[in-house]
Amino acid sequence: MSSEFGKALKIQIFGASHGRAIGVTADGLPAGERIDEEELYRFLSRRRPGVSPLSTARSEKDRPVFLSGLENGVTSGSPLCAVIENSDQHSADYKELEAKPRPSHADYTARLRYGDSVDMRGGGHFSGRLTAPICVIGGIAKQILERRGIFIGAHLKSVGSAEDASFPLYPDKALFDSIAAKPIPALSDEAASAMESEILAAKADLDSVGGIIECAAVGVPAGLGSPMFDGIENRLAAALFGVPAVKGVEFGAGFASARLRGSENNDPFIYDNGTVKTEKNDAGGILGGITSGMPIVFRAAIKPTPSIGRKQRTVDLSTFENTELTIKGRHDPCIALRAVPVIEAVTAAVILDIILEEKQDGAF
């Protein structure tokens, strides 16, 4: 399975939702970086299941054990390996799914690709559970970047029909921290309340609801990236689509720019305090695949959780007869809620990888 990304920072995710453990290896982290493990654990707790009535009831501590690469809280320069043990699996809930694939889930395509022996209990290697080790390396990357003045944050832009405001032109760390401290990470408390209502209504209907996550990275140096096929958008999008449930990514004004004229969409340049900036940021901080110095801003669309309690039509692959399926188990009514720190983690890992790649001939 292709479960790795990165060039200078090579990251690989391993494990399965109901296996003994999940984890991450990362080769290329700079040596001598002090990592605050309690801060890392607080970051992981934002994604952790079982801490909110709005998420799955599965309860996991998600406290990583570092087998290598981190000694006395400092990166050693050798490949990092972190493991998170699974402790609350209910594999029996997934017995029926061996022959009856869940609609809009990877059950069917995984079986086509890997055969009957593929482990799809709880979603197997395709599960959102695998985003926990992504948050381990992403949380480490965030700490390393923050010491260089690069800050990354995200919020729920929408859940169902409930809409939050967009980030301001220049979001900052204080704003990111305030959002992260909220049970529903939205800019507006009123929007958060409406989002909660959407999630609870879907849960009451044995259904699920999707959402959009807006992410920003500030302090990223201008001039990073490349044109054509190795630009900042390319690298970010490739990794973001590795997050289960991500169905779309747009940068800056994104698809809305297709409805504008050039005079509306263009970002006028200005010179301010010795720096070239733009008056607005419809480009999302990237031009021609290269950072402009403005905040990188993008949005990721998260589909509704496919595992819902309603009766659904499917095919029994043991008899190839049309049948029905009622899914058991514990599932998020809105996976976008816990995906917010995951999007931050992927963004941090990609940006750190790009910086390390471009600084290989000099000091980081």
Short mmCIF file of C-alpha atoms in Angstrom, two decimals:
data_model
loop_
_atom_site.label_atom_id
_atom_site.label_comp_id
_atom_site.label_asym_id
_atom_site.label_seq_id
_atom_site.Cartn_x
_atom_site.Cartn_y
_atom_site.Cartn_z
CA MET A 1 0.00 0.00 0.00
CA SER A 2 1.19 3.51 -0.78
CA SER A 3 1.05 5.09 2.65
CA GLU A 4 3.97 7.47 2.52
CA PHE A 5 4.72 11.01 1.39
CA GLY A 6 7.49 13.58 1.55
CA LYS A 7 10.87 14.11 -0.06
CA ALA A 8 13.36 15.49 2.46
CA LEU A 9 11.05 14.44 5.30
CA LYS A 10 9.87 10.95 4.38
CA ILE A 11 6.75 9.97 6.32
CA GLN A 12 5.11 6.55 6.40
CA ILE A 13 1.88 5.62 8.19
CA PHE A 14 1.28 2.01 9.27
CA GLY A 15 -1.29 -0.13 11.07
CA ALA A 16 -5.03 -0.75 10.91
CA SER A 17 -8.06 0.47 12.83
CA HIS A 18 -8.58 -2.80 14.72
CA GLY A 19 -5.02 -4.09 14.61
CA ARG A 20 -2.71 -4.14 17.61
CA ALA A 21 -1.35 -0.66 16.93
CA ILE A 22 -1.02 2.18 14.46
CA GLY A 23 1.99 4.41 13.98
CA VAL A 24 4.32 6.58 11.95
CA THR A 25 7.94 6.59 10.86
CA ALA A 26 9.62 9.81 9.75
CA ASP A 27 13.10 10.00 8.26
CA GLY A 28 14.67 13.43 7.80
CA LEU A 29 13.68 15.36 10.91
CA PRO A 30 16.45 17.79 11.85
CA ALA A 31 18.44 16.82 14.93
CA GLY A 32 18.41 18.87 18.12
CA GLU A 33 14.78 19.99 17.99
CA ARG A 34 13.17 19.97 21.43
CA ILE A 35 9.63 18.59 21.35
CA ASP A 36 7.17 19.36 24.13
CA GLU A 37 5.42 16.00 24.49
CA GLU A 38 2.60 17.41 26.63
CA GLU A 39 1.89 20.06 24.02
CA LEU A 40 1.93 17.32 21.40
CA TYR A 41 -0.53 15.27 23.45
CA ARG A 42 -2.86 18.28 23.76
CA PHE A 43 -2.78 18.61 19.98
CA LEU A 44 -3.57 14.89 19.58
CA SER A 45 -6.44 15.23 22.04
CA ARG A 46 -8.22 17.57 19.64
CA ARG A 47 -8.55 14.62 17.24
CA ARG A 48 -8.98 11.88 19.86
CA PRO A 49 -12.27 9.92 19.81
CA GLY A 50 -14.59 9.53 22.76
CA VAL A 51 -14.17 13.01 24.23
CA SER A 52 -17.37 14.60 22.88
CA PRO A 53 -21.01 13.54 22.42
CA LEU A 54 -20.63 14.86 18.87
CA SER A 55 -18.05 12.17 17.98
CA THR A 56 -17.74 8.38 18.02
CA ALA A 57 -18.01 6.67 21.42
CA ARG A 58 -14.81 4.71 20.75
CA SER A 59 -12.43 5.58 23.58
CA GLU A 60 -8.70 5.68 22.85
CA LYS A 61 -5.99 7.46 24.85
CA ASP A 62 -3.90 8.03 21.69
CA ARG A 63 -0.71 8.64 23.65
CA PRO A 64 2.22 7.78 21.37
CA VAL A 65 5.19 5.71 22.45
CA PHE A 66 8.41 6.81 20.73
CA LEU A 67 10.58 3.85 19.84
CA SER A 68 13.31 5.89 18.18
CA GLY A 69 14.26 9.36 16.96
CA LEU A 70 13.29 11.22 20.14
CA GLU A 71 15.59 11.03 23.15
CA ASN A 72 14.85 13.00 26.33
CA GLY A 73 12.41 15.13 24.36
CA VAL A 74 14.92 16.07 21.65
CA THR A 75 15.08 14.79 18.07
CA SER A 76 18.22 12.71 17.55
CA GLY A 77 18.47 12.90 13.77
CA SER A 78 17.78 9.19 13.32
CA PRO A 79 14.45 8.01 11.88
CA LEU A 80 11.59 8.67 14.26
CA CYS A 81 9.15 5.86 15.03
CA ALA A 82 6.03 6.39 17.14
CA VAL A 83 3.40 3.77 17.98
CA ILE A 84 -0.14 4.22 19.30
CA GLU A 85 -1.77 1.09 20.69
CA ASN A 86 -5.41 0.33 19.87
CA SER A 87 -7.35 -0.58 22.99
CA ASP A 88 -11.10 -0.24 22.30
CA GLN A 89 -11.90 -2.34 19.23
CA HIS A 90 -15.33 -3.91 18.71
CA SER A 91 -14.42 -6.08 15.73
CA ALA A 92 -17.61 -8.17 15.95
CA ASP A 93 -19.57 -5.12 14.84
CA TYR A 94 -17.93 -5.48 11.41
CA LYS A 95 -18.51 -9.20 10.77
CA GLU A 96 -21.42 -8.63 8.37
CA LEU A 97 -19.33 -6.19 6.33
CA GLU A 98 -17.00 -8.95 5.15
CA ALA A 99 -19.57 -9.79 2.47
CA LYS A 100 -21.64 -6.61 2.41
CA PRO A 101 -19.60 -3.48 1.51
CA ARG A 102 -20.73 -0.19 2.99
CA PRO A 103 -22.01 2.28 0.38
CA SER A 104 -19.47 5.07 -0.34
CA HIS A 105 -16.80 3.32 1.76
CA ALA A 106 -13.57 1.66 0.62
CA ASP A 107 -14.83 -1.83 1.61
CA TYR A 108 -15.59 -2.79 -1.97
CA THR A 109 -12.60 -1.23 -3.73
CA ALA A 110 -10.18 -2.52 -1.09
CA ARG A 111 -11.41 -6.04 -1.72
CA LEU A 112 -11.03 -5.56 -5.47
CA ARG A 113 -7.45 -4.35 -5.02
CA TYR A 114 -6.17 -6.64 -2.24
CA GLY A 115 -8.48 -9.66 -2.26
CA ASP A 116 -10.46 -11.38 0.45
CA SER A 117 -7.60 -11.28 2.97
CA VAL A 118 -7.70 -7.48 3.34
CA ASP A 119 -8.42 -6.42 6.94
CA MET A 120 -11.31 -3.97 6.83
CA ARG A 121 -12.43 -4.22 10.46
CA GLY A 122 -13.27 -0.68 11.46
CA GLY A 123 -12.12 0.43 8.02
CA GLY A 124 -8.70 -1.23 8.34
CA HIS A 125 -5.88 0.82 6.85
CA PHE A 126 -8.47 3.03 5.13
CA SER A 127 -9.93 4.21 8.44
CA GLY A 128 -9.88 7.70 9.87
CA ARG A 129 -8.15 6.04 12.82
CA LEU A 130 -4.95 6.31 10.77
CA THR A 131 -5.09 10.10 11.10
CA ALA A 132 -3.85 9.78 14.70
CA PRO A 133 -0.24 9.02 13.65
CA ILE A 134 -0.52 11.75 11.01
CA CYS A 135 -1.21 14.12 13.90
CA VAL A 136 1.88 12.83 15.73
CA ILE A 137 4.30 13.85 12.99
CA GLY A 138 2.23 16.91 12.10
CA GLY A 139 2.20 18.06 15.72
CA ILE A 140 5.98 17.69 15.85
CA ALA A 141 6.30 19.63 12.58
CA LYS A 142 4.09 22.40 13.98
CA GLN A 143 6.40 22.88 16.96
CA ILE A 144 9.49 22.99 14.75
CA LEU A 145 7.87 25.51 12.39
CA GLU A 146 6.57 27.73 15.19
CA ARG A 147 10.13 28.28 16.40
CA ARG A 148 10.79 29.72 12.92
CA GLY A 149 7.76 32.03 13.07
CA ILE A 150 5.48 29.83 10.94
CA PHE A 151 2.03 29.21 12.43
CA ILE A 152 -0.75 26.96 11.14
CA GLY A 153 -4.39 26.87 12.18
CA ALA A 154 -7.76 25.75 10.89
CA HIS A 155 -11.45 26.05 11.65
CA LEU A 156 -14.75 24.57 10.54
CA LYS A 157 -15.91 26.83 7.72
CA SER A 158 -19.20 24.98 7.47
CA VAL A 159 -21.15 21.94 8.65
CA GLY A 160 -24.15 21.13 6.53
CA SER A 161 -25.94 24.45 6.01
CA ALA A 162 -24.29 26.15 9.01
CA GLU A 163 -21.64 28.64 7.84
CA ASP A 164 -18.78 30.30 9.72
CA ALA A 165 -16.94 33.46 8.66
CA SER A 166 -13.67 33.21 6.73
CA PHE A 167 -10.25 33.86 8.22
CA PRO A 168 -9.20 37.54 8.22
CA LEU A 169 -6.52 38.65 5.76
CA TYR A 170 -3.81 38.15 8.38
CA PRO A 171 -4.76 35.48 10.93
CA ASP A 172 -2.27 34.97 13.76
CA LYS A 173 -1.25 32.48 16.43
CA ALA A 174 -3.53 34.01 19.05
CA LEU A 175 -6.52 33.44 16.79
CA PHE A 176 -5.44 29.89 16.00
CA ASP A 177 -5.01 29.11 19.71
CA SER A 178 -8.41 30.54 20.61
CA ILE A 179 -10.12 28.40 17.95
CA ALA A 180 -8.26 25.27 19.03
CA ALA A 181 -9.49 25.71 22.61
CA LYS A 182 -13.16 25.55 21.58
CA PRO A 183 -15.20 22.33 21.59
CA ILE A 184 -16.38 23.23 18.09
CA PRO A 185 -13.50 25.00 16.30
CA ALA A 186 -15.28 27.91 14.63
CA LEU A 187 -14.52 31.62 14.55
CA SER A 188 -18.07 32.53 15.54
CA ASP A 189 -19.76 31.06 18.60
CA GLU A 190 -23.10 31.51 16.85
CA ALA A 191 -21.85 29.45 13.91
CA ALA A 192 -20.55 26.81 16.31
CA SER A 193 -24.00 26.54 17.90
CA ALA A 194 -25.63 26.12 14.49
CA MET A 195 -23.04 23.47 13.58
CA GLU A 196 -23.78 21.58 16.79
CA SER A 197 -27.47 21.57 15.90
CA GLU A 198 -26.69 20.19 12.44
CA ILE A 199 -24.56 17.38 13.90
CA LEU A 200 -27.06 16.43 16.60
CA ALA A 201 -29.92 16.43 14.08
CA ALA A 202 -27.99 14.09 11.79
CA LYS A 203 -27.12 11.83 14.75
CA ALA A 204 -30.76 11.68 15.84
CA ASP A 205 -31.73 10.64 12.31
CA LEU A 206 -29.10 7.83 12.36
CA ASP A 207 -27.37 9.82 9.63
CA SER A 208 -24.25 11.94 9.13
CA VAL A 209 -23.29 15.35 7.78
CA GLY A 210 -20.25 16.73 5.97
CA GLY A 211 -18.30 19.95 6.37
CA ILE A 212 -15.62 22.27 5.02
CA ILE A 213 -12.38 23.05 6.85
CA GLU A 214 -10.49 26.27 6.16
CA CYS A 215 -6.77 26.22 6.95
CA ALA A 216 -4.17 29.00 6.96
CA ALA A 217 -0.39 29.05 7.31
CA VAL A 218 1.21 32.39 8.18
CA GLY A 219 4.87 33.32 8.21
CA VAL A 220 5.76 30.96 5.36
CA PRO A 221 8.74 32.50 3.51
CA ALA A 222 8.15 33.89 0.03
CA GLY A 223 9.77 32.05 -2.85
CA LEU A 224 9.18 28.44 -1.77
CA GLY A 225 7.93 25.94 -4.33
CA SER A 226 8.17 25.25 -8.03
CA PRO A 227 6.03 25.70 -11.15
CA MET A 228 4.02 23.04 -12.96
CA PHE A 229 3.91 19.70 -11.16
CA ASP A 230 5.84 20.33 -7.94
CA GLY A 231 4.20 23.51 -6.68
CA ILE A 232 2.96 24.23 -3.18
CA GLU A 233 -0.64 23.46 -4.20
CA ASN A 234 0.45 20.16 -5.76
CA ARG A 235 2.34 18.99 -2.69
CA LEU A 236 -0.38 20.03 -0.25
CA ALA A 237 -3.24 18.61 -2.31
CA ALA A 238 -1.50 15.25 -2.78
CA ALA A 239 -1.07 14.83 0.98
CA LEU A 240 -4.49 16.25 1.88
CA PHE A 241 -6.22 13.72 -0.34
CA GLY A 242 -4.50 11.04 1.75
CA VAL A 243 -6.81 12.02 4.62
CA PRO A 244 -9.88 9.76 4.60
CA ALA A 245 -13.10 11.61 3.65
CA VAL A 246 -11.41 14.56 1.88
CA LYS A 247 -13.25 15.03 -1.42
CA GLY A 248 -12.07 18.44 -2.57
CA VAL A 249 -9.40 21.09 -2.01
CA GLU A 250 -9.43 24.72 -3.17
CA PHE A 251 -6.86 27.46 -2.66
CA GLY A 252 -7.66 31.13 -2.12
CA ALA A 253 -10.92 32.05 -3.82
CA GLY A 254 -10.92 28.56 -5.35
CA PHE A 255 -13.96 27.68 -7.44
CA ALA A 256 -15.53 31.05 -6.71
CA SER A 257 -12.82 32.66 -8.87
CA ALA A 258 -14.38 31.00 -11.93
CA ARG A 259 -17.35 33.33 -11.53
CA LEU A 260 -15.22 36.49 -11.32
CA ARG A 261 -13.61 38.78 -13.85
CA GLY A 262 -9.86 39.24 -13.76
CA SER A 263 -10.26 42.74 -12.37
CA GLU A 264 -12.17 41.25 -9.41
CA ASN A 265 -10.00 38.19 -8.85
CA ASN A 266 -6.56 39.82 -9.21
CA ASP A 267 -4.74 40.73 -5.99
CA PRO A 268 -3.17 44.21 -6.38
CA PHE A 269 0.45 44.43 -5.17
CA ILE A 270 1.43 47.03 -2.58
CA TYR A 271 4.71 47.95 -0.87
CA ASP A 272 4.35 48.13 2.91
CA ASN A 273 7.11 48.47 5.53
CA GLY A 274 9.80 47.12 3.24
CA THR A 275 7.75 44.14 2.01
CA VAL A 276 5.77 43.47 -1.16
CA LYS A 277 2.25 42.37 -0.19
CA THR A 278 -1.17 42.17 -1.79
CA GLU A 279 -4.27 44.14 -0.83
CA LYS A 280 -6.33 40.95 -0.65
CA ASN A 281 -5.52 37.27 -0.97
CA ASP A 282 -7.75 35.55 -3.51
CA ALA A 283 -4.64 33.66 -4.71
CA GLY A 284 -4.29 32.03 -1.29
CA GLY A 285 -0.65 33.04 -0.92
CA ILE A 286 0.53 31.01 -3.92
CA LEU A 287 1.31 32.20 -7.47
CA GLY A 288 2.64 29.82 -10.09
CA GLY A 289 3.13 27.14 -7.45
CA ILE A 290 5.43 29.45 -5.43
CA THR A 291 4.69 31.19 -2.13
CA SER A 292 4.15 34.95 -2.36
CA GLY A 293 4.68 35.71 1.33
CA MET A 294 0.98 36.18 1.98
CA PRO A 295 -0.77 33.62 4.21
CA ILE A 296 -1.38 30.27 2.52
CA VAL A 297 -5.15 29.73 2.66
CA PHE A 298 -7.13 26.75 1.42
CA ARG A 299 -10.30 24.80 2.16
CA ALA A 300 -10.86 21.05 2.26
CA ALA A 301 -14.27 19.46 1.75
CA ILE A 302 -15.03 16.53 4.07
CA LYS A 303 -17.77 14.12 3.02
CA PRO A 304 -20.42 12.80 5.43
CA THR A 305 -19.31 9.68 7.31
CA PRO A 306 -20.45 6.73 5.13
CA SER A 307 -21.08 4.47 8.17
CA ILE A 308 -24.60 5.45 9.23
CA GLY A 309 -27.27 3.65 11.21
CA ARG A 310 -29.93 3.79 8.49
CA LYS A 311 -30.77 0.75 6.38
CA GLN A 312 -28.91 0.96 3.04
CA ARG A 313 -28.85 -1.01 -0.19
CA THR A 314 -25.75 -3.02 -1.06
CA VAL A 315 -24.64 -6.28 -2.69
CA ASP A 316 -23.81 -9.53 -0.89
CA LEU A 317 -20.47 -10.39 -2.47
CA SER A 318 -20.73 -14.04 -1.38
CA THR A 319 -23.91 -14.57 -3.44
CA PHE A 320 -23.90 -11.48 -5.71
CA GLU A 321 -27.47 -10.77 -4.74
CA ASN A 322 -28.90 -7.35 -4.00
CA THR A 323 -29.50 -6.98 -0.28
CA GLU A 324 -29.73 -4.48 2.56
CA LEU A 325 -27.32 -3.52 5.30
CA THR A 326 -27.73 -1.92 8.71
CA ILE A 327 -24.35 -0.83 10.04
CA LYS A 328 -23.53 -1.40 13.68
CA GLY A 329 -20.64 0.06 15.63
CA ARG A 330 -19.56 3.51 16.76
CA HIS A 331 -19.18 6.22 14.15
CA ASP A 332 -18.86 10.00 13.95
CA PRO A 333 -22.00 11.82 12.83
CA CYS A 334 -19.62 14.51 11.45
CA ILE A 335 -16.03 13.46 10.84
CA ALA A 336 -15.13 17.04 9.83
CA LEU A 337 -15.19 18.03 13.52
CA ARG A 338 -12.21 15.82 14.42
CA ALA A 339 -10.53 16.36 11.04
CA VAL A 340 -9.62 20.00 11.79
CA PRO A 341 -6.31 19.19 13.57
CA VAL A 342 -5.59 16.52 10.94
CA ILE A 343 -5.67 19.14 8.19
CA GLU A 344 -3.34 21.31 10.29
CA ALA A 345 -1.01 18.32 10.79
CA VAL A 346 -0.78 17.49 7.09
CA THR A 347 -0.16 21.14 6.25
CA ALA A 348 2.65 21.42 8.81
CA ALA A 349 4.30 18.21 7.63
CA VAL A 350 4.22 19.27 3.97
CA ILE A 351 5.52 22.78 4.64
CA LEU A 352 8.34 21.44 6.82
CA ASP A 353 9.22 18.91 4.13
CA ILE A 354 9.39 21.62 1.45
CA ILE A 355 11.53 23.90 3.63
CA LEU A 356 13.91 21.07 4.52
CA GLU A 357 14.18 20.12 0.86
CA GLU A 358 15.04 23.65 -0.21
CA LYS A 359 17.46 24.16 2.70
CA GLN A 360 19.43 20.94 2.26
CA ASP A 361 22.50 22.88 1.19
CA GLY A 362 22.32 25.31 4.10
CA ALA A 363 21.37 25.61 7.76
CA PHE A 364 17.72 25.16 8.69
#
